[in-house]
Amino acid sequence: HRGGRFQEAAKIYRKVIAREPSNVHALHSLGLIEASAGNLAEAAKLMSRSVTLQPANADFVENYATVLCQAGDFTKSVDVAEKGLTLRPTANLFYIKASSLLKLGRNDQAVACYDMLLAREPRHFAALCDRAIALAELQRLDEALASVNSAIQVMPRFAQAHLNRGIICRKSKLLPDAIASFETALQLDDRLASAWLGFG
């Protein structure tokens, strides 16, 4: 597994699980391999078993929350991330919880969670960028613009941040700023359909 020979490792993990169904490390490690291969439903099943068997393992819980979020099971990923935060409050778990809340449309809660993350890591680019989206959904446009501007200061060459800024500026009726932001996004990545649409 550590040597990158994932398929060989997966076969061995499956043999271990067949002989010892409660081997938490084989279950979780096979889950990691399945997740990296894009088999998120299978990864979630394996990780669920490992977490059930070893509920206080902070690494297992964090990985499981990550896979649930990637799989689009946002309600469950919020619950698992909350549990993980009681074990070990990491930036990744705050981000998973906040992003899942955003996807569920629970924007007030998402902003509060992003704020907790940013209190720990003020330059967390993804949190700044996504927080701006949540604030814009709440029509708190000045705060949204400040958040996306902070994200751009952290990572000025990330096209998605400029796209988000363009969307927020358009909502704020700051059309010249919106046009400039969409143009910048397209200079950085001319495949962004949403930026072409916004620019148009």
CSV table of C-alpha atoms in Angstrom, one decimal:
chain,number,residue,atom,x,y,z
A,1,HIS,CA,0.0,0.0,0.0
A,2,ARG,CA,2.7,2.5,1.0
A,3,GLY,CA,4.7,1.6,-2.1
A,4,GLY,CA,1.8,2.6,-4.3
A,5,ARG,CA,0.9,-0.9,-5.4
A,6,PHE,CA,-2.7,-0.4,-4.5
A,7,GLN,CA,-4.4,-3.3,-6.4
A,8,GLU,CA,-2.0,-5.8,-4.8
A,9,ALA,CA,-2.6,-4.3,-1.4
A,10,ALA,CA,-6.4,-4.4,-1.9
A,11,LYS,CA,-6.3,-8.1,-2.7
A,12,ILE,CA,-4.3,-8.8,0.5
A,13,TYR,CA,-6.7,-6.6,2.6
A,14,ARG,CA,-9.7,-8.5,1.2
A,15,LYS,CA,-8.1,-11.8,2.2
A,16,VAL,CA,-7.4,-10.5,5.7
A,17,ILE,CA,-11.0,-9.3,6.0
A,18,ALA,CA,-12.4,-12.7,4.7
A,19,ARG,CA,-10.4,-14.4,7.5
A,20,GLU,CA,-10.9,-11.7,10.1
A,21,PRO,CA,-14.0,-9.5,9.4
A,22,SER,CA,-13.3,-7.2,12.3
A,23,ASN,CA,-9.7,-6.3,11.4
A,24,VAL,CA,-10.2,-2.5,11.6
A,25,HIS,CA,-6.9,-1.6,9.9
A,26,ALA,CA,-7.6,-3.9,6.9
A,27,LEU,CA,-11.2,-2.5,6.6
A,28,HIS,CA,-10.1,1.1,6.8
A,29,SER,CA,-7.0,0.7,4.5
A,30,LEU,CA,-9.1,-1.0,1.9
A,31,GLY,CA,-11.6,1.9,2.3
A,32,LEU,CA,-8.8,4.4,1.5
A,33,ILE,CA,-7.8,2.5,-1.6
A,34,GLU,CA,-11.5,2.3,-2.8
A,35,ALA,CA,-11.8,6.0,-2.2
A,36,SER,CA,-8.7,6.8,-4.1
A,37,ALA,CA,-10.1,4.7,-7.0
A,38,GLY,CA,-13.4,6.7,-6.9
A,39,ASN,CA,-15.4,3.9,-5.4
A,40,LEU,CA,-16.9,6.1,-2.7
A,41,ALA,CA,-19.9,4.1,-1.8
A,42,GLU,CA,-17.7,1.0,-1.2
A,43,ALA,CA,-15.2,3.1,0.7
A,44,ALA,CA,-17.9,4.5,2.9
A,45,LYS,CA,-19.2,1.0,3.8
A,46,LEU,CA,-15.7,-0.2,4.7
A,47,MET,CA,-14.9,2.9,6.7
A,48,SER,CA,-18.3,2.8,8.5
A,49,ARG,CA,-17.4,-0.7,9.7
A,50,SER,CA,-13.9,0.4,10.9
A,51,VAL,CA,-15.4,3.4,12.8
A,52,THR,CA,-18.1,1.2,14.4
A,53,LEU,CA,-15.4,-1.1,15.6
A,54,GLN,CA,-13.0,1.7,16.7
A,55,PRO,CA,-15.2,4.8,17.3
A,56,ALA,CA,-12.4,6.8,19.2
A,57,ASN,CA,-9.9,6.5,16.3
A,58,ALA,CA,-9.7,10.2,15.2
A,59,ASP,CA,-7.9,9.3,11.9
A,60,PHE,CA,-10.6,6.8,11.0
A,61,VAL,CA,-13.4,9.2,11.8
A,62,GLU,CA,-11.8,12.1,9.8
A,63,ASN,CA,-11.2,9.9,6.8
A,64,TYR,CA,-14.8,8.6,6.9
A,65,ALA,CA,-16.2,12.1,7.1
A,66,THR,CA,-14.1,13.1,4.1
A,67,VAL,CA,-15.4,10.2,2.0
A,68,LEU,CA,-19.0,10.9,3.0
A,69,CYS,CA,-18.6,14.5,1.9
A,70,GLN,CA,-17.0,13.4,-1.4
A,71,ALA,CA,-19.8,11.0,-2.0
A,72,GLY,CA,-22.4,13.7,-1.5
A,73,ASP,CA,-23.9,12.2,1.8
A,74,PHE,CA,-23.8,15.7,3.4
A,75,THR,CA,-26.2,15.0,6.3
A,76,LYS,CA,-24.1,12.1,7.4
A,77,SER,CA,-20.8,13.8,6.8
A,78,VAL,CA,-21.9,16.7,9.2
A,79,ASP,CA,-22.7,14.1,11.9
A,80,VAL,CA,-19.5,12.3,11.5
A,81,ALA,CA,-17.4,15.5,11.3
A,82,GLU,CA,-19.1,16.7,14.5
A,83,LYS,CA,-18.1,13.5,16.2
A,84,GLY,CA,-14.5,13.8,14.9
A,85,LEU,CA,-14.3,17.4,16.2
A,86,THR,CA,-14.9,16.1,19.7
A,87,LEU,CA,-12.0,13.7,19.3
A,88,ARG,CA,-9.6,16.0,17.6
A,89,PRO,CA,-10.6,19.4,16.2
A,90,THR,CA,-8.7,19.6,12.9
A,91,ALA,CA,-9.0,22.2,10.1
A,92,ASN,CA,-10.0,19.5,7.7
A,93,LEU,CA,-13.0,18.4,9.9
A,94,PHE,CA,-14.1,22.0,10.3
A,95,TYR,CA,-13.9,22.4,6.6
A,96,ILE,CA,-15.8,19.2,5.9
A,97,LYS,CA,-18.6,20.1,8.3
A,98,ALA,CA,-18.8,23.7,6.9
A,99,SER,CA,-18.8,22.5,3.3
A,100,SER,CA,-21.5,19.9,4.0
A,101,LEU,CA,-23.7,22.5,5.7
A,102,LEU,CA,-23.2,24.8,2.7
A,103,LYS,CA,-24.3,22.0,0.3
A,104,LEU,CA,-27.3,21.4,2.5
A,105,GLY,CA,-28.3,25.1,2.3
A,106,ARG,CA,-27.7,25.6,6.0
A,107,ASN,CA,-25.8,28.8,5.2
A,108,ASP,CA,-25.9,30.5,8.6
A,109,GLN,CA,-24.4,27.3,10.2
A,110,ALA,CA,-21.9,27.0,7.4
A,111,VAL,CA,-20.7,30.6,8.0
A,112,ALA,CA,-20.4,30.0,11.7
A,113,CYS,CA,-18.3,26.9,11.1
A,114,TYR,CA,-16.1,28.6,8.5
A,115,ASP,CA,-15.6,31.4,11.1
A,116,MET,CA,-14.4,28.8,13.7
A,117,LEU,CA,-12.0,27.4,11.1
A,118,LEU,CA,-10.7,30.8,10.1
A,119,ALA,CA,-10.1,31.7,13.8
A,120,ARG,CA,-7.6,28.9,13.8
A,121,GLU,CA,-6.3,29.3,10.3
A,122,PRO,CA,-7.0,32.9,9.0
A,123,ARG,CA,-5.4,32.2,5.6
A,124,HIS,CA,-7.3,29.0,4.8
A,125,PHE,CA,-8.0,29.7,1.2
A,126,ALA,CA,-10.9,27.2,0.6
A,127,ALA,CA,-12.7,28.4,3.7
A,128,LEU,CA,-12.5,32.0,2.7
A,129,CYS,CA,-13.7,31.2,-0.8
A,130,ASP,CA,-16.6,29.0,0.3
A,131,ARG,CA,-17.5,31.3,3.2
A,132,ALA,CA,-18.0,34.0,0.5
A,133,ILE,CA,-20.5,31.8,-1.3
A,134,ALA,CA,-22.5,31.1,1.9
A,135,LEU,CA,-22.6,34.8,2.8
A,136,ALA,CA,-23.8,35.7,-0.7
A,137,GLU,CA,-26.6,33.2,-0.4
A,138,LEU,CA,-27.6,35.0,2.8
A,139,GLN,CA,-27.5,38.3,0.9
A,140,ARG,CA,-24.7,39.5,3.1
A,141,LEU,CA,-22.9,40.8,0.0
A,142,ASP,CA,-20.4,43.2,1.6
A,143,GLU,CA,-19.1,40.5,3.9
A,144,ALA,CA,-19.1,38.0,1.0
A,145,LEU,CA,-17.0,40.4,-1.1
A,146,ALA,CA,-14.5,40.9,1.7
A,147,SER,CA,-14.2,37.2,2.2
A,148,VAL,CA,-13.6,36.4,-1.5
A,149,ASN,CA,-11.1,39.3,-1.6
A,150,SER,CA,-9.2,37.8,1.3
A,151,ALA,CA,-9.2,34.4,-0.6
A,152,ILE,CA,-7.7,36.1,-3.7
A,153,GLN,CA,-5.0,37.8,-1.5
A,154,VAL,CA,-4.0,34.3,-0.3
A,155,MET,CA,-4.1,32.7,-3.8
A,156,PRO,CA,-4.3,35.3,-6.5
A,157,ARG,CA,-4.0,32.9,-9.4
A,158,PHE,CA,-7.0,30.6,-8.6
A,159,ALA,CA,-9.6,31.1,-11.3
A,160,GLN,CA,-12.6,29.9,-9.2
A,161,ALA,CA,-12.0,32.7,-6.6
A,162,HIS,CA,-12.2,35.3,-9.3
A,163,LEU,CA,-15.3,33.7,-10.7
A,164,ASN,CA,-16.9,33.8,-7.2
A,165,ARG,CA,-15.9,37.4,-6.9
A,166,GLY,CA,-17.5,38.2,-10.3
A,167,ILE,CA,-20.8,36.5,-9.2
A,168,ILE,CA,-20.8,38.4,-5.9
A,169,CYS,CA,-20.0,41.7,-7.7
A,170,ARG,CA,-22.8,41.1,-10.2
A,171,LYS,CA,-25.3,40.4,-7.3
A,172,SER,CA,-24.1,43.7,-5.7
A,173,LYS,CA,-24.7,45.6,-9.0
A,174,LEU,CA,-21.0,46.3,-9.2
A,175,LEU,CA,-20.9,45.5,-12.9
A,176,PRO,CA,-17.5,46.9,-14.0
A,177,ASP,CA,-15.9,45.0,-11.1
A,178,ALA,CA,-17.9,41.9,-12.0
A,179,ILE,CA,-16.7,42.1,-15.7
A,180,ALA,CA,-13.1,42.5,-14.5
A,181,SER,CA,-13.4,39.5,-12.2
A,182,PHE,CA,-14.9,37.3,-14.9
A,183,GLU,CA,-12.1,38.4,-17.3
A,184,THR,CA,-9.4,37.6,-14.8
A,185,ALA,CA,-11.0,34.2,-14.2
A,186,LEU,CA,-11.0,33.4,-17.9
A,187,GLN,CA,-7.4,34.6,-18.3
A,188,LEU,CA,-6.5,32.0,-15.7
A,189,ASP,CA,-8.8,29.2,-17.0
A,190,ASP,CA,-10.7,29.8,-20.2
A,191,ARG,CA,-12.6,26.5,-19.7
A,192,LEU,CA,-14.8,28.0,-17.0
A,193,ALA,CA,-18.3,28.0,-18.5
A,194,SER,CA,-19.7,29.9,-15.6
A,195,ALA,CA,-17.2,32.7,-16.1
A,196,TRP,CA,-18.1,33.0,-19.8
A,197,LEU,CA,-21.7,33.1,-18.9
A,198,GLY,CA,-21.2,35.8,-16.2
A,199,PHE,CA,-19.0,37.8,-18.5
A,200,GLY,CA,-21.6,37.6,-21.3
